[in-house]
Tab-separated table of C-alpha atoms in Angstrom:
chain	number	residue	atom	x	y	z
V	1	UNK	CA	-9.404	19.582	4.415
V	2	UNK	CA	-8.635	17.884	1.582
V	3	UNK	CA	-6.581	19.232	-1.101
V	4	UNK	CA	-8.045	19.676	-4.685
V	5	UNK	CA	-4.841	18.663	-6.951
V	6	UNK	CA	-4.387	20.596	-10.968
V	7	UNK	CA	-4.063	18.323	-13.663
V	8	UNK	CA	-0.548	20.254	-13.871
V	9	UNK	CA	0.525	18.461	-10.504
V	10	UNK	CA	-1.305	15.518	-11.139
V	11	UNK	CA	1.582	15.531	-13.496
V	12	UNK	CA	4.074	15.444	-11.218
V	13	UNK	CA	2.539	13.002	-9.081
V	14	UNK	CA	2.849	10.333	-12.367
V	15	UNK	CA	6.564	11.422	-12.269
V	16	UNK	CA	6.637	10.722	-8.394
V	17	UNK	CA	4.048	7.258	-8.445
V	18	UNK	CA	6.944	5.965	-11.678
V	19	UNK	CA	9.650	6.032	-9.598
V	20	UNK	CA	7.806	3.926	-7.020
V	21	UNK	CA	7.010	1.323	-9.482
V	22	UNK	CA	10.385	1.185	-10.703
V	23	UNK	CA	11.640	0.603	-7.272
V	24	UNK	CA	8.262	-2.171	-7.021
V	25	UNK	CA	10.009	-3.988	-9.902
V	26	UNK	CA	13.290	-3.699	-9.103
V	27	UNK	CA	12.269	-4.968	-4.996
V	28	UNK	CA	10.145	-7.353	-7.050
V	29	UNK	CA	12.780	-8.790	-9.484
V	30	UNK	CA	15.405	-8.971	-6.721
V	31	UNK	CA	13.487	-11.197	-4.014
V	32	UNK	CA	14.718	-14.988	-3.457
V	33	UNK	CA	15.069	-17.719	-1.421
V	34	UNK	CA	18.360	-16.459	0.786
V	35	UNK	CA	18.384	-12.829	0.250
V	36	UNK	CA	17.603	-10.679	2.927
V	37	UNK	CA	14.702	-7.779	3.819
V	38	UNK	CA	17.528	-5.305	3.701
V	39	UNK	CA	18.513	-5.995	0.880
V	40	UNK	CA	15.671	-5.288	-0.319
V	41	UNK	CA	14.852	-2.643	1.594
V	42	UNK	CA	19.134	-1.026	-0.269
V	43	UNK	CA	17.645	-1.940	-4.138
V	44	UNK	CA	14.832	0.909	-3.008
V	45	UNK	CA	16.722	3.365	-1.928
V	46	UNK	CA	18.207	2.720	-4.905
V	47	UNK	CA	15.876	3.728	-6.548
V	48	UNK	CA	15.999	6.192	-5.093
V	49	UNK	CA	18.881	8.040	-5.589
V	50	UNK	CA	19.064	7.035	-8.945
V	51	UNK	CA	16.533	9.298	-9.318
V	52	UNK	CA	16.925	11.648	-7.022
V	53	UNK	CA	13.277	11.600	-4.613
V	54	UNK	CA	13.955	11.396	-1.367
V	55	UNK	CA	11.770	9.450	0.963
V	56	UNK	CA	8.454	10.097	2.755
V	57	UNK	CA	8.657	6.624	5.258
V	58	UNK	CA	12.468	7.223	6.459
V	59	UNK	CA	11.832	8.795	10.075
V	60	UNK	CA	8.782	8.808	9.979
V	61	UNK	CA	7.165	9.020	13.098
V	62	UNK	CA	3.425	8.445	14.022
V	63	UNK	CA	2.294	9.284	17.189
V	64	UNK	CA	1.389	5.215	17.467
V	65	UNK	CA	5.079	4.619	16.936
V	66	UNK	CA	7.510	4.150	19.339
V	67	UNK	CA	10.477	5.247	17.451
V	68	UNK	CA	10.556	6.646	13.913
V	69	UNK	CA	10.243	3.421	10.820
V	70	UNK	CA	14.346	3.678	9.604
V	71	UNK	CA	13.589	2.383	6.588
V	72	UNK	CA	11.875	2.692	2.906
V	73	UNK	CA	9.992	-0.079	2.239
V	74	UNK	CA	8.114	-1.867	4.629
V	75	UNK	CA	8.306	-6.049	4.639
V	76	UNK	CA	5.675	-7.073	6.457
V	77	UNK	CA	6.114	-11.741	5.659
V	78	UNK	CA	3.524	-13.600	6.821
V	79	UNK	CA	1.226	-13.666	9.425
V	80	UNK	CA	3.255	-9.964	8.907
V	81	UNK	CA	-0.148	-7.355	7.379
V	82	UNK	CA	1.818	-3.448	6.740
V	83	UNK	CA	4.573	-1.279	8.351
V	84	UNK	CA	6.842	-3.990	9.129
V	85	UNK	CA	10.455	-3.299	9.712
V	86	UNK	CA	13.365	-4.817	7.115
V	87	UNK	CA	15.534	-7.117	9.015
V	88	UNK	CA	18.642	-9.429	8.247
V	89	UNK	CA	15.631	-12.192	7.591
V	90	UNK	CA	17.026	-14.355	4.914
V	91	UNK	CA	13.339	-15.077	2.354
V	92	UNK	CA	12.517	-19.067	2.495
V	93	UNK	CA	10.783	-20.853	-0.193
V	94	UNK	CA	7.104	-20.008	0.208
V	95	UNK	CA	7.431	-17.077	2.140
V	96	UNK	CA	4.150	-14.657	1.517
V	97	UNK	CA	6.244	-11.041	1.051
V	98	UNK	CA	3.992	-7.803	1.525
V	99	UNK	CA	6.373	-4.157	-0.105
V	100	UNK	CA	4.853	-1.168	0.707
V	101	UNK	CA	7.158	1.429	-0.594
V	102	UNK	CA	6.575	5.702	-1.857
V	103	UNK	CA	8.950	8.250	-3.018
V	104	UNK	CA	9.337	12.564	-2.741
V	105	UNK	CA	9.995	14.046	-5.808
V	106	UNK	CA	9.303	17.785	-6.746
V	107	UNK	CA	7.892	17.895	-3.386
V	108	UNK	CA	5.193	15.081	-4.429
V	109	UNK	CA	4.975	11.377	-2.282
V	110	UNK	CA	4.064	8.537	-4.213
V	111	UNK	CA	2.634	5.521	-2.409
V	112	UNK	CA	2.170	1.921	-3.806
V	113	UNK	CA	2.345	-1.696	-2.614
V	114	UNK	CA	2.850	-5.446	-3.805
V	115	UNK	CA	2.548	-8.831	-2.616
V	116	UNK	CA	3.920	-11.767	-3.789
V	117	UNK	CA	5.272	-14.901	-3.162
V	118	UNK	CA	8.909	-15.856	-3.158
V	119	UNK	CA	10.424	-19.930	-5.355
V	120	UNK	CA	6.605	-22.097	-4.943
V	121	UNK	CA	3.106	-20.336	-4.040
V	122	UNK	CA	0.617	-22.741	-1.950
V	123	UNK	CA	-3.448	-22.296	-3.597
V	124	UNK	CA	-4.006	-20.498	-0.373
V	125	UNK	CA	-1.331	-18.046	-0.718
V	126	UNK	CA	-2.033	-17.260	-4.941
V	127	UNK	CA	-5.714	-16.705	-3.837
V	128	UNK	CA	-4.659	-14.431	-1.839
V	129	UNK	CA	-3.095	-12.416	-2.837
V	130	UNK	CA	-4.215	-12.102	-6.398
V	131	UNK	CA	-7.462	-10.908	-4.533
V	132	UNK	CA	-5.908	-8.960	-2.572
V	133	UNK	CA	-5.355	-7.593	-6.327
V	134	UNK	CA	-8.865	-8.242	-8.010
V	135	UNK	CA	-9.834	-5.602	-4.332
V	136	UNK	CA	-8.188	-3.100	-5.753
V	137	UNK	CA	-8.794	-2.875	-9.137
V	138	UNK	CA	-12.435	-3.015	-8.044
V	139	UNK	CA	-11.737	1.036	-5.603
V	140	UNK	CA	-9.864	1.872	-8.196
V	141	UNK	CA	-13.220	1.434	-10.587
V	142	UNK	CA	-15.278	3.116	-7.725
V	143	UNK	CA	-13.349	6.183	-8.044
V	144	UNK	CA	-14.915	8.295	-9.941
V	145	UNK	CA	-16.094	11.419	-9.862
V	146	UNK	CA	-19.756	11.510	-8.891
V	147	UNK	CA	-19.319	8.396	-6.543
V	148	UNK	CA	-18.649	8.947	-3.019
V	149	UNK	CA	-15.683	7.563	-1.002
V	150	UNK	CA	-17.930	4.209	0.517
V	151	UNK	CA	-18.412	3.609	-3.102
V	152	UNK	CA	-14.731	2.701	-3.500
V	153	UNK	CA	-15.037	0.990	0.171
V	154	UNK	CA	-18.375	-0.768	-0.828
V	155	UNK	CA	-17.276	-2.395	-3.784
V	156	UNK	CA	-12.922	-3.300	-1.695
V	157	UNK	CA	-14.506	-5.195	1.500
V	158	UNK	CA	-17.672	-6.729	-0.804
V	159	UNK	CA	-14.129	-8.638	-3.480
V	160	UNK	CA	-12.159	-9.707	0.418
V	161	UNK	CA	-15.763	-11.274	2.647
V	162	UNK	CA	-16.926	-13.126	-0.508
V	163	UNK	CA	-13.621	-14.277	-0.787
V	164	UNK	CA	-13.546	-15.328	2.715
V	165	UNK	CA	-11.000	-12.771	3.609
V	166	UNK	CA	-10.676	-10.413	7.235
V	167	UNK	CA	-10.527	-6.899	6.787
V	168	UNK	CA	-7.788	-5.770	9.428
V	169	UNK	CA	-10.183	-2.386	11.570
V	170	UNK	CA	-8.906	0.717	11.591
V	171	UNK	CA	-6.843	0.832	8.593
V	172	UNK	CA	-7.254	1.586	4.972
V	173	UNK	CA	-6.167	4.275	2.782
V	174	UNK	CA	-5.754	7.737	1.849
V	175	UNK	CA	-5.846	11.085	0.497
V	176	UNK	CA	-1.699	11.759	-0.493
V	177	UNK	CA	-0.149	14.291	-1.965
V	178	UNK	CA	2.970	17.417	-0.665
V	179	UNK	CA	2.377	15.050	1.802
V	180	UNK	CA	2.608	10.845	2.321
V	181	UNK	CA	-1.814	10.938	4.633
V	182	UNK	CA	-3.385	13.807	3.986
V	183	UNK	CA	-7.650	14.217	3.961
V	184	UNK	CA	-9.673	11.410	3.583
V	185	UNK	CA	-9.063	8.289	5.348
V	186	UNK	CA	-10.265	5.532	2.403
V	187	UNK	CA	-11.820	2.798	4.081
V	188	UNK	CA	-11.919	-0.561	3.017
V	189	UNK	CA	-15.506	-2.243	3.772
V	190	UNK	CA	-18.453	0.528	3.905
V	191	UNK	CA	-22.061	1.849	2.225
V	192	UNK	CA	-22.280	2.807	-0.587
V	193	UNK	CA	-24.154	6.158	-1.190
V	194	UNK	CA	-21.557	7.199	2.046
V	195	UNK	CA	-19.167	9.798	2.697
V	196	UNK	CA	-17.010	12.387	0.202
V	197	UNK	CA	-18.482	13.265	-3.065
V	198	UNK	CA	-15.363	12.331	-5.532
V	199	UNK	CA	-14.615	15.553	-7.648
V	200	UNK	CA	-11.946	16.024	-10.176
V	201	UNK	CA	-8.746	16.195	-8.384
V	202	UNK	CA	-9.186	14.403	-5.710
V	203	UNK	CA	-6.226	11.463	-5.168
V	204	UNK	CA	-5.981	8.769	-2.842
V	205	UNK	CA	-4.136	5.818	-1.697
V	206	UNK	CA	-6.249	2.450	-2.532
V	207	UNK	CA	-4.921	0.030	-0.608
V	208	UNK	CA	-7.317	-2.877	0.488
V	209	UNK	CA	-4.958	-5.340	2.651
V	210	UNK	CA	-6.182	-9.319	3.785
V	211	UNK	CA	-6.328	-11.211	6.128
V	212	UNK	CA	-6.558	-15.071	4.769
V	213	UNK	CA	-7.879	-16.197	8.331
V	214	UNK	CA	-11.052	-15.035	7.833
V	215	UNK	CA	-11.337	-13.322	11.309
V	216	UNK	CA	-10.362	-9.381	10.810
V	217	UNK	CA	-7.732	-9.282	14.814
V	218	UNK	CA	-4.866	-8.559	14.741
V	219	UNK	CA	-1.684	-6.662	17.062
V	220	UNK	CA	1.741	-4.904	16.902
V	221	UNK	CA	4.443	-7.076	17.233
V	222	UNK	CA	6.633	-5.828	19.937
V	223	UNK	CA	8.385	-3.115	17.564
V	224	UNK	CA	5.425	-1.537	17.947
V	225	UNK	CA	5.130	-1.092	13.674
V	226	UNK	CA	4.212	-4.664	12.280
V	227	UNK	CA	0.888	-5.687	13.035
V	228	UNK	CA	0.592	-8.921	12.641
V	229	UNK	CA	-2.662	-11.221	12.761
V	230	UNK	CA	-4.327	-12.959	15.967
V	231	UNK	CA	-4.763	-16.578	14.575
V	232	UNK	CA	-1.445	-16.465	12.640
V	233	UNK	CA	-2.597	-16.852	8.951
V	234	UNK	CA	-1.150	-15.408	6.490
V	235	UNK	CA	-1.480	-11.262	4.729
V	236	UNK	CA	-1.669	-9.846	1.728
V	237	UNK	CA	-1.557	-5.678	0.702
V	238	UNK	CA	-2.074	-4.220	-2.247
V	239	UNK	CA	-2.150	-0.644	-3.643
V	240	UNK	CA	-1.662	2.075	-5.815
V	241	UNK	CA	-2.012	5.568	-5.650
V	242	UNK	CA	-4.858	7.572	-8.054
V	243	UNK	CA	-6.023	10.887	-9.664
V	244	UNK	CA	-9.587	11.129	-9.964
V	245	UNK	CA	-10.434	13.346	-13.006
V	246	UNK	CA	-13.230	13.118	-14.922
V	247	UNK	CA	-11.987	10.498	-17.526
V	248	UNK	CA	-12.044	8.764	-15.217
V	249	UNK	CA	-9.513	7.326	-12.584
V	250	UNK	CA	-5.853	7.822	-13.211
V	251	UNK	CA	-3.438	5.283	-11.776
V	252	UNK	CA	-0.130	7.795	-11.177
V	253	UNK	CA	1.967	4.273	-9.626
V	254	UNK	CA	1.018	2.091	-12.795
V	255	UNK	CA	4.246	-0.691	-12.837
């Protein structure tokens, strides 16, 4: 069932989303050659503490995972697509990093992700990250009253495929509100004019995931969480929490 949020609830979700935005900005600023993924997790955790917020990631245990998630950020490096567990790995020059983060404040959840390169980026990596951001922007632009879920999916998929990138099947965006994952699902590829109609008060986490090698294959790492590209190519991930309103899409996790 899809819950339509009131305007007041959307404002409260915006407050949670701003915690997410601050944390991602702080993590991006802290990331550098020699900094560990665990140190980045602590940076984000401190933002939560300062805001009086909690993490919907920490302790999250979906049916596919062998253990609860042990951190407040997902930190995915190079060929890792999503769900990377922060470790003591220290970032190297040229690493492509995707950070996914959520916050719960006042009973509402925000969720967002960024990808960036540490140090000097390779041209191919810079293009991959830029395309992920363009795909996200296209999805958000399609998130208007009167469109359908398929219009968002088609907008994202068109940008990704035109650039020659792969899209991991079965993973995409989702509804969000009192819980991190709610109905409806938001695929990253689809047919326009299909799926659930978009209405004022729907709130979606829109999140394109791109595989640089152009193939769609992926596999789970031994930790049971991290998804990695089958071809060993690099991946990028971008996400915002977006409210569908009569006046247009409202980005609740804007940074």
